[in-house]
Coordinates of C-alpha atoms in Angstrom, one line a residue:
X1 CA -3.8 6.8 -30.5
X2 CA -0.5 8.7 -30.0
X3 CA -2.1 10.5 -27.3
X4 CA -6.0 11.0 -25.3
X5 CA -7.4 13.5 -23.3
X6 CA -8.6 12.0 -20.0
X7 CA -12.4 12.6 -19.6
X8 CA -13.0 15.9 -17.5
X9 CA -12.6 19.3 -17.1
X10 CA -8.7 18.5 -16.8
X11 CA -6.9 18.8 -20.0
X12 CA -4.5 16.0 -18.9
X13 CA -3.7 13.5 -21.8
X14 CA -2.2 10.2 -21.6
X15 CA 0.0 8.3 -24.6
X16 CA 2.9 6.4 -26.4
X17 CA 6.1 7.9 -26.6
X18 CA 5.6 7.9 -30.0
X19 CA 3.1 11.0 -29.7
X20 CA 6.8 13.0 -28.9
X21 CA 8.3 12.3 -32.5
X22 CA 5.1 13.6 -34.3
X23 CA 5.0 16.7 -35.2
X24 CA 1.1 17.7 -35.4
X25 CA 0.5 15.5 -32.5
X26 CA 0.5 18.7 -29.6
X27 CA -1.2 20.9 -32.2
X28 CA -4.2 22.9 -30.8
X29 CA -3.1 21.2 -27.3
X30 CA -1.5 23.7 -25.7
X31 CA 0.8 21.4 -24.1
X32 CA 3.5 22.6 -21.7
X33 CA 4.0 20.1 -19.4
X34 CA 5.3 16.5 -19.9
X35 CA 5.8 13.7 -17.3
X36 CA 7.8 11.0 -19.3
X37 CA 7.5 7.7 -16.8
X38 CA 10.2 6.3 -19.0
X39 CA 14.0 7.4 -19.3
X40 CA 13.7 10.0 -21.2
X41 CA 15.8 13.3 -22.5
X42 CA 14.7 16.3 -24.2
X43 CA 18.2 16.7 -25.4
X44 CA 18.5 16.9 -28.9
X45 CA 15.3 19.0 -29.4
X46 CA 17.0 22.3 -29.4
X47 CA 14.8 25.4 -29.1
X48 CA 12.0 23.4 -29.5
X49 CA 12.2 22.0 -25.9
X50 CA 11.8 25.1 -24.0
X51 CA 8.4 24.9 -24.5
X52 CA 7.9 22.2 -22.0
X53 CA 8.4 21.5 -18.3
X54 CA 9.7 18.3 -18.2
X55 CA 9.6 15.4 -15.5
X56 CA 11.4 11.9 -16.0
X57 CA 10.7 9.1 -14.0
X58 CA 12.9 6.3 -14.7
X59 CA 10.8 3.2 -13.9
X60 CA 10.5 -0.5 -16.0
X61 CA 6.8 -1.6 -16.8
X62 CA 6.9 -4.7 -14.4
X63 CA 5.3 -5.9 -11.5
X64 CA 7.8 -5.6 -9.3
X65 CA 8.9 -1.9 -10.0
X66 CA 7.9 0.8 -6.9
X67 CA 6.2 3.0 -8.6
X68 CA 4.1 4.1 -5.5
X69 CA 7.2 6.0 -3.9
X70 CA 7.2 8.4 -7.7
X71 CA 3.0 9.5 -6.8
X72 CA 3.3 12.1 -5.2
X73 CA 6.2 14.1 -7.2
X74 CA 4.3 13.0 -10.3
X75 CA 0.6 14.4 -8.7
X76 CA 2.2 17.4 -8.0
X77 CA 3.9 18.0 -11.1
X78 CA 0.3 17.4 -13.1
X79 CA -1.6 19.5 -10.4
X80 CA 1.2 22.6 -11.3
X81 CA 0.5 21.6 -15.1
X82 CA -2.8 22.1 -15.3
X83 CA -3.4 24.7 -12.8
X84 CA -0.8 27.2 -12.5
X85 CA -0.3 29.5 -8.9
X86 CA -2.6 32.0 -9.3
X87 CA -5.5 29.7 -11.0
X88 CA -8.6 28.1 -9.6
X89 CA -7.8 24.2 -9.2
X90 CA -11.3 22.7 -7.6
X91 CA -14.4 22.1 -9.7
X92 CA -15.9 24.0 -7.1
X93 CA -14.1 27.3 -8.7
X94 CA -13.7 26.3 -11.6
X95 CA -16.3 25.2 -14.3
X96 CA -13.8 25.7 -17.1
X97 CA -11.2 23.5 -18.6
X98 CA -8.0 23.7 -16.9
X99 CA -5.2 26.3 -17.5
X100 CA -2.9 24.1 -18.5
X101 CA -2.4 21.0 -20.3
X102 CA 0.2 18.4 -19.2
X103 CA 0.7 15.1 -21.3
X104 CA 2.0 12.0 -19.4
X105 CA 3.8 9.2 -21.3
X106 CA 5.7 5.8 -21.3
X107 CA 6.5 3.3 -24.0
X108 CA 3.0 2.4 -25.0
X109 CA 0.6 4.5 -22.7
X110 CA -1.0 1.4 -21.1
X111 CA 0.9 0.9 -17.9
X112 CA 3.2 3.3 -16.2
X113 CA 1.8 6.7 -17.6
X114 CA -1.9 5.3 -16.8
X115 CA -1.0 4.6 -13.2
X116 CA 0.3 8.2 -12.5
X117 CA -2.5 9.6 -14.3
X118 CA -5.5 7.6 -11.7
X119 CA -2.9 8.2 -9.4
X120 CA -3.6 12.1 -10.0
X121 CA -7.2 11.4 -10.0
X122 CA -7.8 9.7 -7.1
X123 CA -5.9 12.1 -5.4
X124 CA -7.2 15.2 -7.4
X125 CA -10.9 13.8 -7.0
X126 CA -11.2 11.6 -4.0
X127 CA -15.2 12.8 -4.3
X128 CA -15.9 11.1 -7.6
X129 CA -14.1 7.2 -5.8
X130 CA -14.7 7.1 -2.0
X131 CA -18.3 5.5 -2.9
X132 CA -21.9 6.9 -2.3
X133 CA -22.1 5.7 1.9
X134 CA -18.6 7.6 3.1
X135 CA -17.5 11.5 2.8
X136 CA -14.0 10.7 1.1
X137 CA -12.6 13.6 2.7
X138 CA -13.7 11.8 6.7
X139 CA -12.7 8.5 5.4
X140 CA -10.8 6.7 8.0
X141 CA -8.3 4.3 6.9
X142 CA -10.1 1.2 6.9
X143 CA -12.9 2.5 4.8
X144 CA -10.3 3.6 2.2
X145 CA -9.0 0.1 2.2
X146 CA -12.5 -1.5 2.1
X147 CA -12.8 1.3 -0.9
X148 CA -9.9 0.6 -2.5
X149 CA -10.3 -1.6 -5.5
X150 CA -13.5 0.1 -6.3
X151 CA -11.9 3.3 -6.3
X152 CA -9.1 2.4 -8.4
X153 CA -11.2 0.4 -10.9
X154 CA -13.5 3.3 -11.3
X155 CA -10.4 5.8 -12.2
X156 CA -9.3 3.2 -14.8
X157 CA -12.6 2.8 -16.5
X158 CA -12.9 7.1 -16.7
X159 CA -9.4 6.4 -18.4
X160 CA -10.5 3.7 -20.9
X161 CA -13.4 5.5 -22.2
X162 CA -10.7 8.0 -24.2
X163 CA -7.6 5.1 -24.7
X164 CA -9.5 1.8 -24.1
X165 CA -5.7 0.1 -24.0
X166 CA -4.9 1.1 -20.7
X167 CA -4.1 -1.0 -18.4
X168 CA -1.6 -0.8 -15.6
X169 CA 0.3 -4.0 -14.6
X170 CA -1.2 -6.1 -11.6
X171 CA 1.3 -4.5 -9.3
X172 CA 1.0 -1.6 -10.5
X173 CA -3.1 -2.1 -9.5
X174 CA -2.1 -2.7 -6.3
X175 CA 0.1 0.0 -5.6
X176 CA -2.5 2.2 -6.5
X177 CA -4.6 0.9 -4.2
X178 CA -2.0 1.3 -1.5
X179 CA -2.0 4.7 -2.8
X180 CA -5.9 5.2 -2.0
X181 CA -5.5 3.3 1.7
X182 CA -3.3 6.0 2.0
X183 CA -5.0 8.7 1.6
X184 CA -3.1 10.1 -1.5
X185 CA -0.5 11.9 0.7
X186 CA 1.1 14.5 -1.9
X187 CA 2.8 17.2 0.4
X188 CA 6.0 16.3 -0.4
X189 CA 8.2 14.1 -2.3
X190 CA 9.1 11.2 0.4
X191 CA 5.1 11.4 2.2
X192 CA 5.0 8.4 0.8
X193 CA 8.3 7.0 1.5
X194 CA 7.5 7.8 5.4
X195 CA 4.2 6.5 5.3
X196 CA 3.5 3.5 7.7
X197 CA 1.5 1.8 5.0
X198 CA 4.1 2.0 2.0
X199 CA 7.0 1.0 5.0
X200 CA 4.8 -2.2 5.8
X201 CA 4.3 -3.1 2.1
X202 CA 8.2 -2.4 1.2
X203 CA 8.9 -4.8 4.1
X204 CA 6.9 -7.4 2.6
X205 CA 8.5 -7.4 -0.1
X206 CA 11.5 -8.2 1.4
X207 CA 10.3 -10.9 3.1
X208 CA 9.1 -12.4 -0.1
X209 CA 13.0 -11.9 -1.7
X210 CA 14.2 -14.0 1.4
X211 CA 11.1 -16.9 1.1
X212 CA 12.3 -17.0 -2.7
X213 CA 16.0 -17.6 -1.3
X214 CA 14.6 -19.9 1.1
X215 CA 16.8 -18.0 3.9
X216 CA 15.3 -16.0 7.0
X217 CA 15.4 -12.5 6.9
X218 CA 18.3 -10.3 8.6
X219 CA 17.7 -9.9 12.0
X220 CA 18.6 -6.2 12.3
X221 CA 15.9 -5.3 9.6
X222 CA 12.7 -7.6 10.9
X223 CA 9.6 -5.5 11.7
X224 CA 7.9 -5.6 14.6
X225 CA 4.7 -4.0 14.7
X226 CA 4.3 -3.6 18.3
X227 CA 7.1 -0.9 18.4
X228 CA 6.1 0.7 14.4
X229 CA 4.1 4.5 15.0
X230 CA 0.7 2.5 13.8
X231 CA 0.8 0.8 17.3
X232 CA 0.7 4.0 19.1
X233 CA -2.9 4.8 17.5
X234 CA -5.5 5.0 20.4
X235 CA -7.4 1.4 20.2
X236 CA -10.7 1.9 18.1
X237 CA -13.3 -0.8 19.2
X238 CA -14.3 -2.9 22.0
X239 CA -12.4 -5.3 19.6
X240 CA -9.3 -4.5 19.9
X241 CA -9.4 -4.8 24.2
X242 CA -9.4 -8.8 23.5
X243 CA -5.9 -10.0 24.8
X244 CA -4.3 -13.2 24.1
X245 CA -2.6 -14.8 27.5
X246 CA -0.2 -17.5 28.2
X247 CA -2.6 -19.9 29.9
X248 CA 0.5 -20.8 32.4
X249 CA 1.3 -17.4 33.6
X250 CA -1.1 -14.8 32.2
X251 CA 1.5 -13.0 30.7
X252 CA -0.3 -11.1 27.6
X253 CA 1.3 -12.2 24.4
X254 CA -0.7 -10.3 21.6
X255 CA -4.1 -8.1 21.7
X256 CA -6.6 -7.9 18.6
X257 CA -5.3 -5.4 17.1
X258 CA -2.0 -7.4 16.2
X259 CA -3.8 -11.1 15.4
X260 CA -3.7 -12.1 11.7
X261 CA -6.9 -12.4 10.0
X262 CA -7.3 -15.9 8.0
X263 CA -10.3 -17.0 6.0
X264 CA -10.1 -21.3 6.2
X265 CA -11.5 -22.7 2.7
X266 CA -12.3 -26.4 2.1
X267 CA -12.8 -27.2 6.1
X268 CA -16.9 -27.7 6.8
X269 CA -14.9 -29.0 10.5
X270 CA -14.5 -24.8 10.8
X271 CA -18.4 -23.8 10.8
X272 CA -18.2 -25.9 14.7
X273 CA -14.9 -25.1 15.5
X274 CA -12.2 -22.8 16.0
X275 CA -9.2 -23.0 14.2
X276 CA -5.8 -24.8 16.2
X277 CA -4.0 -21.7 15.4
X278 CA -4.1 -18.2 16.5
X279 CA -2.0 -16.4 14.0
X280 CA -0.2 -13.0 15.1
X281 CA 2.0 -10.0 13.6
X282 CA 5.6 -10.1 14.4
X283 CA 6.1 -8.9 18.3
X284 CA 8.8 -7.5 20.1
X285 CA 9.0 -10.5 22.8
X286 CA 9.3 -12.8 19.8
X287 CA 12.9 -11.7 19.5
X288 CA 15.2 -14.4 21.0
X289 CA 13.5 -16.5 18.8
X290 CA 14.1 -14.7 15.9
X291 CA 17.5 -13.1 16.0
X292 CA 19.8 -16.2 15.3
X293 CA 17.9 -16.0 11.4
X294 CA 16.5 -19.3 11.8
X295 CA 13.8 -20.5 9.4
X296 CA 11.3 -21.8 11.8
X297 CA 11.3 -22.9 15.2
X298 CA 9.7 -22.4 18.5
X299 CA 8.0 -19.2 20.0
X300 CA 8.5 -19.1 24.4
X301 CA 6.8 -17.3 26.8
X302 CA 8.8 -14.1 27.4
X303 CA 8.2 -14.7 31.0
X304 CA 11.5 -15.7 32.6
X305 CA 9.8 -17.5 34.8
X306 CA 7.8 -19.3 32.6
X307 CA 9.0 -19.5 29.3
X308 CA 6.3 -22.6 28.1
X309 CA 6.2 -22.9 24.6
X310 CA 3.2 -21.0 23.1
X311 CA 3.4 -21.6 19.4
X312 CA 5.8 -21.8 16.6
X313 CA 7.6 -19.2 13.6
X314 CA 8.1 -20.1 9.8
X315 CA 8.7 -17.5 7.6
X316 CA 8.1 -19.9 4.7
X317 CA 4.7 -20.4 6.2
X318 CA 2.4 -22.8 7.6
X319 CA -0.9 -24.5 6.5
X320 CA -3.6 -23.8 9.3
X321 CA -5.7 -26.4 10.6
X322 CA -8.8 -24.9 8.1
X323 CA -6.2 -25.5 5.3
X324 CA -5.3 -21.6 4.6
X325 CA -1.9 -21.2 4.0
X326 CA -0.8 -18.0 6.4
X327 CA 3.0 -16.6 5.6
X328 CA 5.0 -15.8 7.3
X329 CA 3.5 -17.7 10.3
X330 CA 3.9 -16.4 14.0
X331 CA 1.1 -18.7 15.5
X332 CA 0.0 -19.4 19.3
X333 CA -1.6 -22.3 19.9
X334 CA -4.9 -21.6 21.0
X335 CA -4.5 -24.7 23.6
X336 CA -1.5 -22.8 25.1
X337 CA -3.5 -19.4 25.4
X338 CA -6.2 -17.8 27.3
X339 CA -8.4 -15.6 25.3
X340 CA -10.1 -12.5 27.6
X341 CA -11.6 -9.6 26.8
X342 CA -10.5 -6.1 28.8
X343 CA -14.1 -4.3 27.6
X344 CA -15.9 -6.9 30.0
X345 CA -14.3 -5.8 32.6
X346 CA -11.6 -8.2 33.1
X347 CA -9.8 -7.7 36.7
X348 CA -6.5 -9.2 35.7
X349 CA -3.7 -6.3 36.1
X350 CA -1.9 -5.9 32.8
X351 CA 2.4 -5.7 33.0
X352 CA 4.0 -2.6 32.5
X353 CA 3.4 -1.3 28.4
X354 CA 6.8 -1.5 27.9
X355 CA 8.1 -5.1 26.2
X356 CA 4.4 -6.3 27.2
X357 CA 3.5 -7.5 23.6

């Protein structure tokens, strides 16, 4: 099992790094390519390693490791692997095995060279993953994330049927999820790196570094997802008009499309009634509140004239009334807030856009 050929028309083979110290392992292969996700150095082979085009990714097998931010560099350098300029690269033109043959390694082949090799497929193949009811090419970004962990499972079992030891690390899984929800964005090194969705998930992350330090995070870096490019996107349902008010002034304090979605478990009191809490993204009127790096503490009205208190932050979380833990927690109490609905018709003028959420 030094090295496998992926099943396909693609003559992309995944492996150990072992596969590079033996001898007859690339005969017949036709190999010219190698992605090592590994540190690794062809120095030492001589004349031997002109043969190859050679990409080294220097990234540990653990969950923790960004490996998303290396996809598209590594799809790219597959995609120029196995069809040169000049060749026909969709199965549409192409009936025939691939031009070229690329091999992608790491220590083992199980983790880090498996996840750049579904990587390459989900982006290569979005047809074979996006599921019978959606054209993956049309798929909006909540169907790809609905999608996701089908589509990625799916690559990974096309990958165990040639080296049944793969088996990418659990954040590894996830990233390659991310990857799908994204939409496999391969144009140039940093698309992912620029990407709303990778930015969100990289900021999570930091959040969880400061829960595990039991500290806030630094004010100057904290996201808030009214003023992120996502929250420009034209609103998408009759959904999304529902506004949350202060029920003192009617000042609007959060609309659908920034509430926290929370699923209570254990709490048959939640079948007949609404949860206490109405938990919300991080909003640019929550400021104040949040720039002296407090751990928790109360969230105002942003109306001056106002300024009743309308819920509560904890960035080490809180346990909702229906017993689901939400962090971090930005919640308005659904006592202290008016709940309307703009698609009814609502007469109540809305403040000026700017600083309104």
């Amino acid at each position: 099992m030094a090295l496998d050929r992926i099943p396909g028309k693609d003559n992309l083979y995944v492996g150990g790094i072992f596969a590079l110290r033996k001898a007859d392992a690339f005969e017949g292969k036709n190999i010219n390519h190698v992605l090592s996700v590994i540190n690794y150095s062809f120095e030492g082979w001589g004349e031997e390693a002109k043969k190859f085009q050679h990409l080294s990714i220097d990234v540990d097998d653990m969950e923790d490791q960004d490996l998303l931010v290396h996809f598209p560099s590594a799809v790219r350098f597959i995609d120029r692997g196995l069809y040169p300029p000049g060749s026909a690269s969709s199965e549409q033109e192409n009936t025939e095995n691939s031009p070229g043959s690329v091999f992608v390694h790491c220590a083992m082949g199980k983790s880090r060279s498996v996840s750049c090799a579904i990587a390459y497929l989900l982006y290569k193949y979005p047809h074979r993953y996006g599921g019978k009811q959606f054209d993956a090419s049309a798929m909006s970004t909540a169907q790809r994330r609905e999608t996701a962990t089908d589509a990625v499972a799916q690559a990974l079992k096309g990958v165990k049927e040639a080296r049944p030891i793969a088996q990418p690390n659990s954040g590894f899984m996830w990233q390659l999820e991310l990857w799908w929800e994204m939409g496999c964005p391969a144009d140039s090194d940093g698309a992912v790196e620029s990407h709303p969705i990778y930015q969100k998930w990289l900021y999570d992350r930091k959040l969880k570094e400061s829960r595990a330090a039991h500290m806030a995070p630094e004010p100057e870096w904290i996201r808030f997802e009214d003023e992120t490019p996502a929250a420009a996107a034209p609103t998408a349902s009759k959904d999304e008009q529902k506004e949350l008010r202060c029920k003192m002034c009617r000042r609007v304090l959060a609309n659908s499309k920034f509430i926290v979605d929370h699923n209570g478990t254990g709490n048959e009191a939640k079948k007949t009634a609404p949860c206490g809490h109405i938990f919300v993204e991080t909003l640019s009127w929550m400021r104040p509140a949040l720039e002296h790096g407090a751990l928790e503490g109360r969230l105002n009205c942003p109306n001056p004239k106002c300024s009743a208190q309308v819920g509560r932050f904890a960035w080490q979380g809180l346990r909702c009334s229906c017993r689901e833990w939400v962090c971090p927690t930005f919640s308005l109490k659904r006592s202290a807030v008016d709940e309307s609905d703009r698609s009814a018709g609502s007469s109540i003028r809305m403040p000026p856009r700017s600083g309104n959420l």
